[in-house]
mmCIF file of C-alpha atoms in Angstrom:
data_model
loop_
_atom_site.group_PDB
_atom_site.id
_atom_site.type_symbol
_atom_site.label_atom_id
_atom_site.label_comp_id
_atom_site.label_asym_id
_atom_site.label_seq_id
_atom_site.Cartn_x
_atom_site.Cartn_y
_atom_site.Cartn_z
ATOM 1 C CA MET A 2 -2.502 9.604 -20.188
ATOM 2 C CA THR A 3 -3.826 9.966 -17.062
ATOM 3 C CA PRO A 4 -2.803 13.072 -15.548
ATOM 4 C CA PRO A 5 -0.118 13.228 -12.828
ATOM 5 C CA LEU A 6 -1.382 13.087 -9.269
ATOM 6 C CA PHE A 7 -0.425 15.498 -6.207
ATOM 7 C CA TRP A 8 -1.231 15.281 -2.957
ATOM 8 C CA VAL A 9 -2.468 17.711 -1.034
ATOM 9 C CA ASP A 10 -3.879 18.436 2.568
ATOM 10 C CA GLU A 11 -7.504 19.486 1.326
ATOM 11 C CA VAL A 12 -8.887 18.371 -1.930
ATOM 12 C CA PRO A 13 -10.436 22.130 -2.932
ATOM 13 C CA ARG A 14 -14.593 22.110 -4.098
ATOM 14 C CA ALA A 15 -15.287 22.296 -7.612
ATOM 15 C CA GLY A 16 -14.847 25.951 -9.130
ATOM 16 C CA ASP A 17 -12.658 26.847 -6.561
ATOM 17 C CA THR A 18 -8.894 28.014 -7.394
ATOM 18 C CA THR A 19 -5.865 26.961 -5.446
ATOM 19 C CA VAL A 20 -2.095 26.539 -4.840
ATOM 20 C CA LEU A 21 0.057 23.465 -4.683
ATOM 21 C CA SER A 22 3.432 24.487 -3.260
ATOM 22 C CA GLY A 23 5.755 23.297 -1.330
ATOM 23 C CA PRO A 24 7.579 19.624 -2.139
ATOM 24 C CA GLU A 25 4.529 18.797 -4.581
ATOM 25 C CA GLY A 26 4.547 22.206 -6.200
ATOM 26 C CA ARG A 27 8.182 21.939 -6.321
ATOM 27 C CA HIS A 28 7.790 18.212 -7.860
ATOM 28 C CA ALA A 29 5.263 19.369 -10.588
ATOM 29 C CA VAL A 30 7.260 22.303 -11.863
ATOM 30 C CA THR A 31 10.773 21.388 -12.145
ATOM 31 C CA VAL A 32 10.425 17.600 -12.373
ATOM 32 C CA THR A 33 6.917 16.999 -14.084
ATOM 33 C CA ARG A 34 7.457 20.474 -16.231
ATOM 34 C CA ILE A 35 3.827 20.902 -15.322
ATOM 35 C CA ALA A 36 2.735 24.014 -17.918
ATOM 36 C CA SER A 37 -0.464 26.541 -17.709
ATOM 37 C CA GLY A 38 -3.085 24.890 -19.678
ATOM 38 C CA GLU A 39 -1.739 21.348 -18.892
ATOM 39 C CA SER A 40 -4.232 18.947 -16.296
ATOM 40 C CA VAL A 41 -2.902 17.343 -12.860
ATOM 41 C CA ILE A 42 -5.243 15.527 -10.543
ATOM 42 C CA LEU A 43 -5.130 16.625 -6.609
ATOM 43 C CA GLY A 44 -5.600 13.994 -4.207
ATOM 44 C CA ASP A 45 -5.835 14.361 0.063
ATOM 45 C CA GLY A 46 -5.019 10.183 0.200
ATOM 46 C CA ARG A 47 -7.970 9.527 1.637
ATOM 47 C CA GLY A 48 -10.100 8.980 -1.288
ATOM 48 C CA THR A 49 -10.574 12.601 -2.960
ATOM 49 C CA THR A 50 -9.722 13.708 -6.143
ATOM 50 C CA ALA A 51 -10.225 16.493 -8.097
ATOM 51 C CA GLU A 52 -9.315 16.668 -11.658
ATOM 52 C CA CYS A 53 -7.565 20.332 -12.192
ATOM 53 C CA GLU A 54 -6.444 22.832 -14.829
ATOM 54 C CA VAL A 55 -3.180 24.674 -14.393
ATOM 55 C CA VAL A 56 -3.920 28.345 -15.073
ATOM 56 C CA ASP A 57 -0.619 29.852 -13.475
ATOM 57 C CA VAL A 58 2.861 28.499 -12.674
ATOM 58 C CA ALA A 59 5.164 30.699 -10.754
ATOM 59 C CA GLY A 60 9.031 30.579 -10.006
ATOM 60 C CA LYS A 61 10.392 26.566 -9.546
ATOM 61 C CA ASP A 62 7.652 25.814 -6.725
ATOM 62 C CA ARG A 63 4.505 27.046 -7.187
ATOM 63 C CA LEU A 64 1.363 26.641 -9.241
ATOM 64 C CA THR A 65 -2.292 27.565 -9.592
ATOM 65 C CA VAL A 66 -4.865 25.499 -10.208
ATOM 66 C CA ARG A 67 -9.016 25.484 -10.765
ATOM 67 C CA ALA A 68 -10.594 22.536 -9.644
ATOM 68 C CA GLY A 69 -12.865 20.948 -12.171
ATOM 69 C CA ARG A 70 -14.731 17.501 -10.991
ATOM 70 C CA VAL A 71 -14.337 16.529 -7.987
ATOM 71 C CA GLN A 72 -14.793 12.777 -7.041
ATOM 72 C CA PHE A 73 -14.587 10.478 -3.746
ATOM 73 C CA HIS A 74 -13.346 6.886 -4.515
ATOM 74 C CA THR A 75 -14.693 4.183 -2.221
ATOM 75 C CA ARG A 76 -12.411 1.454 -1.443
ATOM 76 C CA ALA A 77 -12.025 -1.775 -3.397
ATOM 77 C CA LYS A 78 -13.507 -4.780 -1.529
ATOM 78 C CA PRO A 79 -12.431 -7.176 0.056
ATOM 79 C CA LEU A 80 -10.200 -4.917 2.138
ATOM 80 C CA VAL A 81 -6.306 -6.307 2.071
ATOM 81 C CA THR A 82 -4.026 -6.194 4.677
ATOM 82 C CA ILE A 83 -0.614 -7.254 4.176
ATOM 83 C CA VAL A 84 1.728 -8.322 7.157
ATOM 84 C CA GLN A 85 5.573 -7.833 6.060
ATOM 85 C CA ALA A 86 8.500 -9.491 7.765
ATOM 86 C CA LEU A 87 11.022 -6.835 8.145
ATOM 87 C CA PRO A 88 13.019 -7.832 4.614
ATOM 88 C CA LYS A 89 16.595 -6.780 4.389
ATOM 89 C CA ALA A 90 17.482 -3.634 4.090
ATOM 90 C CA GLU A 91 17.807 -3.485 0.362
ATOM 91 C CA ARG A 92 14.488 -4.988 -0.339
ATOM 92 C CA SER A 93 12.218 -2.986 2.162
ATOM 93 C CA GLU A 94 11.315 -0.290 0.454
ATOM 94 C CA LEU A 95 11.066 -2.417 -2.464
ATOM 95 C CA ALA A 96 7.975 -4.463 -1.019
ATOM 96 C CA VAL A 97 6.495 -1.304 0.209
ATOM 97 C CA ASP A 98 6.527 0.078 -3.124
ATOM 98 C CA LEU A 99 5.246 -3.065 -5.420
ATOM 99 C CA MET A 100 2.095 -4.148 -2.720
ATOM 100 C CA THR A 101 1.482 -0.653 -2.625
ATOM 101 C CA GLU A 102 1.158 -0.045 -6.897
ATOM 102 C CA ALA A 103 -0.588 -3.213 -6.517
ATOM 103 C CA GLY A 104 -3.280 -1.696 -4.487
ATOM 104 C CA VAL A 105 -2.615 -2.876 -1.146
ATOM 105 C CA ASP A 106 -4.797 -1.265 1.301
ATOM 106 C CA ALA A 107 -2.906 -1.606 5.114
ATOM 107 C CA ILE A 108 0.717 -2.726 5.360
ATOM 108 C CA VAL A 109 1.880 -4.012 9.327
ATOM 109 C CA PRO A 110 5.500 -4.191 9.578
ATOM 110 C CA TRP A 111 6.308 -7.500 11.709
ATOM 111 C CA GLN A 112 9.313 -8.115 13.213
ATOM 112 C CA SER A 113 9.312 -11.911 13.042
ATOM 113 C CA SER A 114 11.258 -14.460 14.571
ATOM 114 C CA ARG A 115 14.036 -14.972 11.593
ATOM 115 C CA SER A 116 13.853 -11.216 9.871
ATOM 116 C CA ILE A 117 17.369 -10.658 9.372
ATOM 117 C CA ALA A 118 17.032 -6.151 9.868
ATOM 118 C CA ARG A 119 16.453 -5.725 13.352
ATOM 119 C CA TRP A 120 14.102 -2.667 14.346
ATOM 120 C CA SER A 121 13.660 -1.104 17.857
ATOM 121 C CA GLY A 122 13.785 2.667 19.482
ATOM 122 C CA SER A 123 14.942 5.647 16.880
ATOM 123 C CA LYS A 124 15.783 2.965 14.334
ATOM 124 C CA ALA A 125 12.306 1.488 14.489
ATOM 125 C CA VAL A 126 10.439 4.584 14.282
ATOM 126 C CA LYS A 127 12.949 5.998 11.387
ATOM 127 C CA GLY A 128 12.104 2.573 9.276
ATOM 128 C CA VAL A 129 8.354 2.959 9.520
ATOM 129 C CA GLU A 130 8.536 6.901 8.409
ATOM 130 C CA LYS A 131 10.574 5.732 5.293
ATOM 131 C CA TRP A 132 8.049 2.806 5.039
ATOM 132 C CA ARG A 133 5.020 5.449 4.753
ATOM 133 C CA SER A 134 6.924 7.974 2.583
ATOM 134 C CA THR A 135 7.340 5.388 -0.215
ATOM 135 C CA ALA A 136 4.159 4.636 0.185
ATOM 136 C CA ALA A 137 2.442 7.701 -0.425
ATOM 137 C CA THR A 138 5.371 8.159 -3.698
ATOM 138 C CA ALA A 139 4.138 4.317 -4.944
ATOM 139 C CA ALA A 140 0.031 5.799 -4.916
ATOM 140 C CA LYS A 141 1.131 8.745 -6.191
ATOM 141 C CA GLN A 142 2.808 6.975 -9.045
ATOM 142 C CA ALA A 143 0.036 4.822 -9.422
ATOM 143 C CA ARG A 144 -2.686 7.250 -9.511
ATOM 144 C CA ARG A 145 -3.986 5.604 -6.366
ATOM 145 C CA ALA A 146 -6.855 8.033 -4.502
ATOM 146 C CA TRP A 147 -5.642 6.090 -1.137
ATOM 147 C CA ILE A 148 -2.683 5.882 0.647
ATOM 148 C CA PRO A 149 -1.871 2.722 2.016
ATOM 149 C CA GLU A 150 -1.882 2.654 5.990
ATOM 150 C CA VAL A 151 0.967 2.206 7.342
ATOM 151 C CA ALA A 152 0.780 0.946 11.293
ATOM 152 C CA ASP A 153 3.732 0.878 13.330
ATOM 153 C CA LEU A 154 6.470 -1.582 14.072
ATOM 154 C CA ALA A 155 4.415 -5.406 14.957
ATOM 155 C CA GLY A 156 5.978 -8.020 17.145
ATOM 156 C CA THR A 157 3.689 -11.407 16.918
ATOM 157 C CA THR A 158 1.834 -10.907 19.665
ATOM 158 C CA ASP A 159 0.249 -8.309 17.717
ATOM 159 C CA VAL A 160 -0.137 -10.099 14.644
ATOM 160 C CA ARG A 161 -1.909 -13.007 16.651
ATOM 161 C CA ASP A 162 -4.192 -10.583 17.276
ATOM 162 C CA LEU A 163 -5.036 -9.042 14.241
ATOM 163 C CA ALA A 164 -5.503 -12.451 12.655
ATOM 164 C CA ALA A 165 -7.605 -13.239 15.542
ATOM 165 C CA ARG A 166 -10.141 -10.351 14.864
ATOM 166 C CA VAL A 167 -10.187 -10.901 11.172
ATOM 167 C CA THR A 168 -11.399 -14.739 11.349
ATOM 168 C CA ALA A 169 -13.661 -13.639 14.119
ATOM 169 C CA GLY A 170 -14.920 -11.126 11.683
ATOM 170 C CA GLY A 171 -15.562 -13.939 8.905
ATOM 171 C CA GLY A 172 -11.769 -12.543 6.704
ATOM 172 C CA ILE A 173 -9.572 -14.588 5.676
ATOM 173 C CA VAL A 174 -5.429 -14.601 6.962
ATOM 174 C CA ALA A 175 -3.879 -16.253 4.210
ATOM 175 C CA LEU A 176 -0.051 -17.166 5.397
ATOM 176 C CA LEU A 177 1.926 -16.922 2.277
ATOM 177 C CA HIS A 178 4.661 -20.308 2.552
ATOM 178 C CA GLU A 179 6.245 -21.963 -0.015
ATOM 179 C CA ASP A 180 4.988 -25.485 2.015
ATOM 180 C CA GLY A 181 1.370 -24.345 2.268
ATOM 181 C CA SER A 182 -1.077 -27.019 2.721
ATOM 182 C CA VAL A 183 -3.672 -25.081 0.099
ATOM 183 C CA PRO A 184 -3.329 -23.756 -3.241
ATOM 184 C CA PHE A 185 -4.270 -20.205 -3.661
ATOM 185 C CA ARG A 186 -6.403 -20.884 -6.560
ATOM 186 C CA SER A 187 -8.838 -23.241 -4.115
ATOM 187 C CA ILE A 188 -9.549 -20.685 -1.641
ATOM 188 C CA ASP A 189 -13.250 -18.847 -1.909
ATOM 189 C CA PHE A 190 -12.506 -14.983 -1.388
ATOM 190 C CA SER A 191 -16.071 -13.858 -2.265
ATOM 191 C CA ASP A 192 -17.830 -13.032 0.497
ATOM 192 C CA ALA A 193 -15.072 -12.248 2.696
ATOM 193 C CA PRO A 194 -14.787 -8.365 4.197
ATOM 194 C CA GLU A 195 -10.928 -8.248 4.513
ATOM 195 C CA VAL A 196 -7.971 -10.374 3.518
ATOM 196 C CA VAL A 197 -4.554 -10.649 5.419
ATOM 197 C CA PHE A 198 -1.630 -11.871 3.741
ATOM 198 C CA VAL A 199 0.907 -12.403 6.303
ATOM 199 C CA ILE A 200 4.718 -13.223 4.490
ATOM 200 C CA GLY A 201 8.182 -14.129 6.223
ATOM 201 C CA PRO A 202 11.528 -12.935 5.912
ATOM 202 C CA GLU A 203 13.668 -14.367 3.389
ATOM 203 C CA GLY A 204 14.212 -17.771 5.863
ATOM 204 C CA GLY A 205 10.221 -17.654 5.698
ATOM 205 C CA LEU A 206 7.750 -18.264 8.506
ATOM 206 C CA ALA A 207 8.959 -20.382 11.397
ATOM 207 C CA ASP A 208 7.072 -23.297 12.034
ATOM 208 C CA SER A 209 6.419 -21.994 15.332
ATOM 209 C CA GLU A 210 4.422 -18.629 13.844
ATOM 210 C CA ILE A 211 2.418 -20.958 11.616
ATOM 211 C CA ALA A 212 1.171 -22.300 14.032
ATOM 212 C CA ASP A 213 0.109 -19.851 15.974
ATOM 213 C CA LEU A 214 -1.335 -17.948 12.895
ATOM 214 C CA THR A 215 -3.449 -21.278 12.224
ATOM 215 C CA ALA A 216 -4.602 -21.955 15.321
ATOM 216 C CA LEU A 217 -6.273 -18.446 15.070
ATOM 217 C CA GLY A 218 -7.897 -19.469 11.999
ATOM 218 C CA GLY A 219 -5.283 -18.676 9.187
ATOM 219 C CA THR A 220 -4.395 -20.975 6.737
ATOM 220 C CA SER A 221 -1.061 -21.987 5.223
ATOM 221 C CA VAL A 222 -1.149 -21.090 1.240
ATOM 222 C CA VAL A 223 1.107 -21.602 -1.575
ATOM 223 C CA LEU A 224 0.829 -19.244 -4.191
ATOM 224 C CA GLY A 225 2.258 -21.731 -7.244
ATOM 225 C CA PRO A 226 5.120 -23.702 -8.214
ATOM 226 C CA GLU A 227 7.841 -20.886 -7.949
ATOM 227 C CA VAL A 228 9.889 -19.558 -4.711
ATOM 228 C CA LEU A 229 9.090 -15.710 -4.568
ATOM 229 C CA ARG A 230 11.305 -13.470 -3.002
ATOM 230 C CA THR A 231 9.628 -11.942 0.029
ATOM 231 C CA ALA A 232 9.618 -7.796 -1.535
ATOM 232 C CA ALA A 233 7.585 -9.968 -4.516
ATOM 233 C CA ALA A 234 5.190 -11.902 -2.661
ATOM 234 C CA GLY A 235 2.511 -9.141 -1.560
ATOM 235 C CA ALA A 236 2.692 -7.790 -4.966
ATOM 236 C CA VAL A 237 1.977 -11.148 -6.486
ATOM 237 C CA ALA A 238 -0.581 -12.352 -3.974
ATOM 238 C CA LEU A 239 -2.519 -8.677 -5.349
ATOM 239 C CA GLY A 240 -2.579 -9.639 -8.140
ATOM 240 C CA ALA A 241 -4.154 -13.015 -8.059
ATOM 241 C CA LEU A 242 -6.846 -11.840 -5.600
ATOM 242 C CA GLY A 243 -7.723 -9.037 -8.155
ATOM 243 C CA ALA A 244 -8.230 -11.745 -10.848
ATOM 244 C CA VAL A 245 -10.375 -13.682 -8.431
ATOM 245 C CA THR A 246 -12.191 -11.210 -6.611
ATOM 246 C CA ASP A 247 -14.008 -7.526 -7.749
ATOM 247 C CA ARG A 248 -10.901 -5.778 -6.924
ATOM 248 C CA TRP A 249 -9.859 -5.422 -10.189
ATOM 249 C CA ALA A 250 -13.574 -4.108 -11.835
ATOM 250 C CA ARG A 251 -14.191 -1.005 -12.792
#
């Protein structure tokens, strides 16, 4: 079984000892119940990890580890950004959790025209922070070396700008839609440096949004015969992409 992963600001060098404390140390000691002699992984969320041995446990939130092998993990290709229209509150963090575990590189929360949830002001700030916290927790659970970047709340103009940039650079922008005109399996992702999946809310993408983004080079894509809930669509798309590209190669 892979040792548990804990986040630190800076990964120690091989041979060095360091102390894991605070919330991560408390989780290691009281929840995971790590003991001396066991192995853990420390990561900075930016690609660097260290395989460590626990040499001492003190109190309820403090353990000392010695670093062994240190690695830098490159990101899988192509890079994947998911533009996720705001789901209903009870499914919001679930969407982030699932797509993070499935390997997303960046997440853009989007206030789409059909989003029932409405973020503004302090609610938008709190919502983005909650998504970032969820992404960090899910990345740790999945033993990921990279925590996905969660952008600030985007409007449709921001999404248009992203789509234009990605398509201009040779990337693919796929609008996941039950009435999409192109089957997912027919798209050639092999040479794309970047892929963006645009996912609508519970009511789906509006016709005007589809028209805007396809005019900028996006493609309206259908994943399969089933109609997916918005919280699951990102993870399913990432799984399908992993099966037809080298993203899952190890």
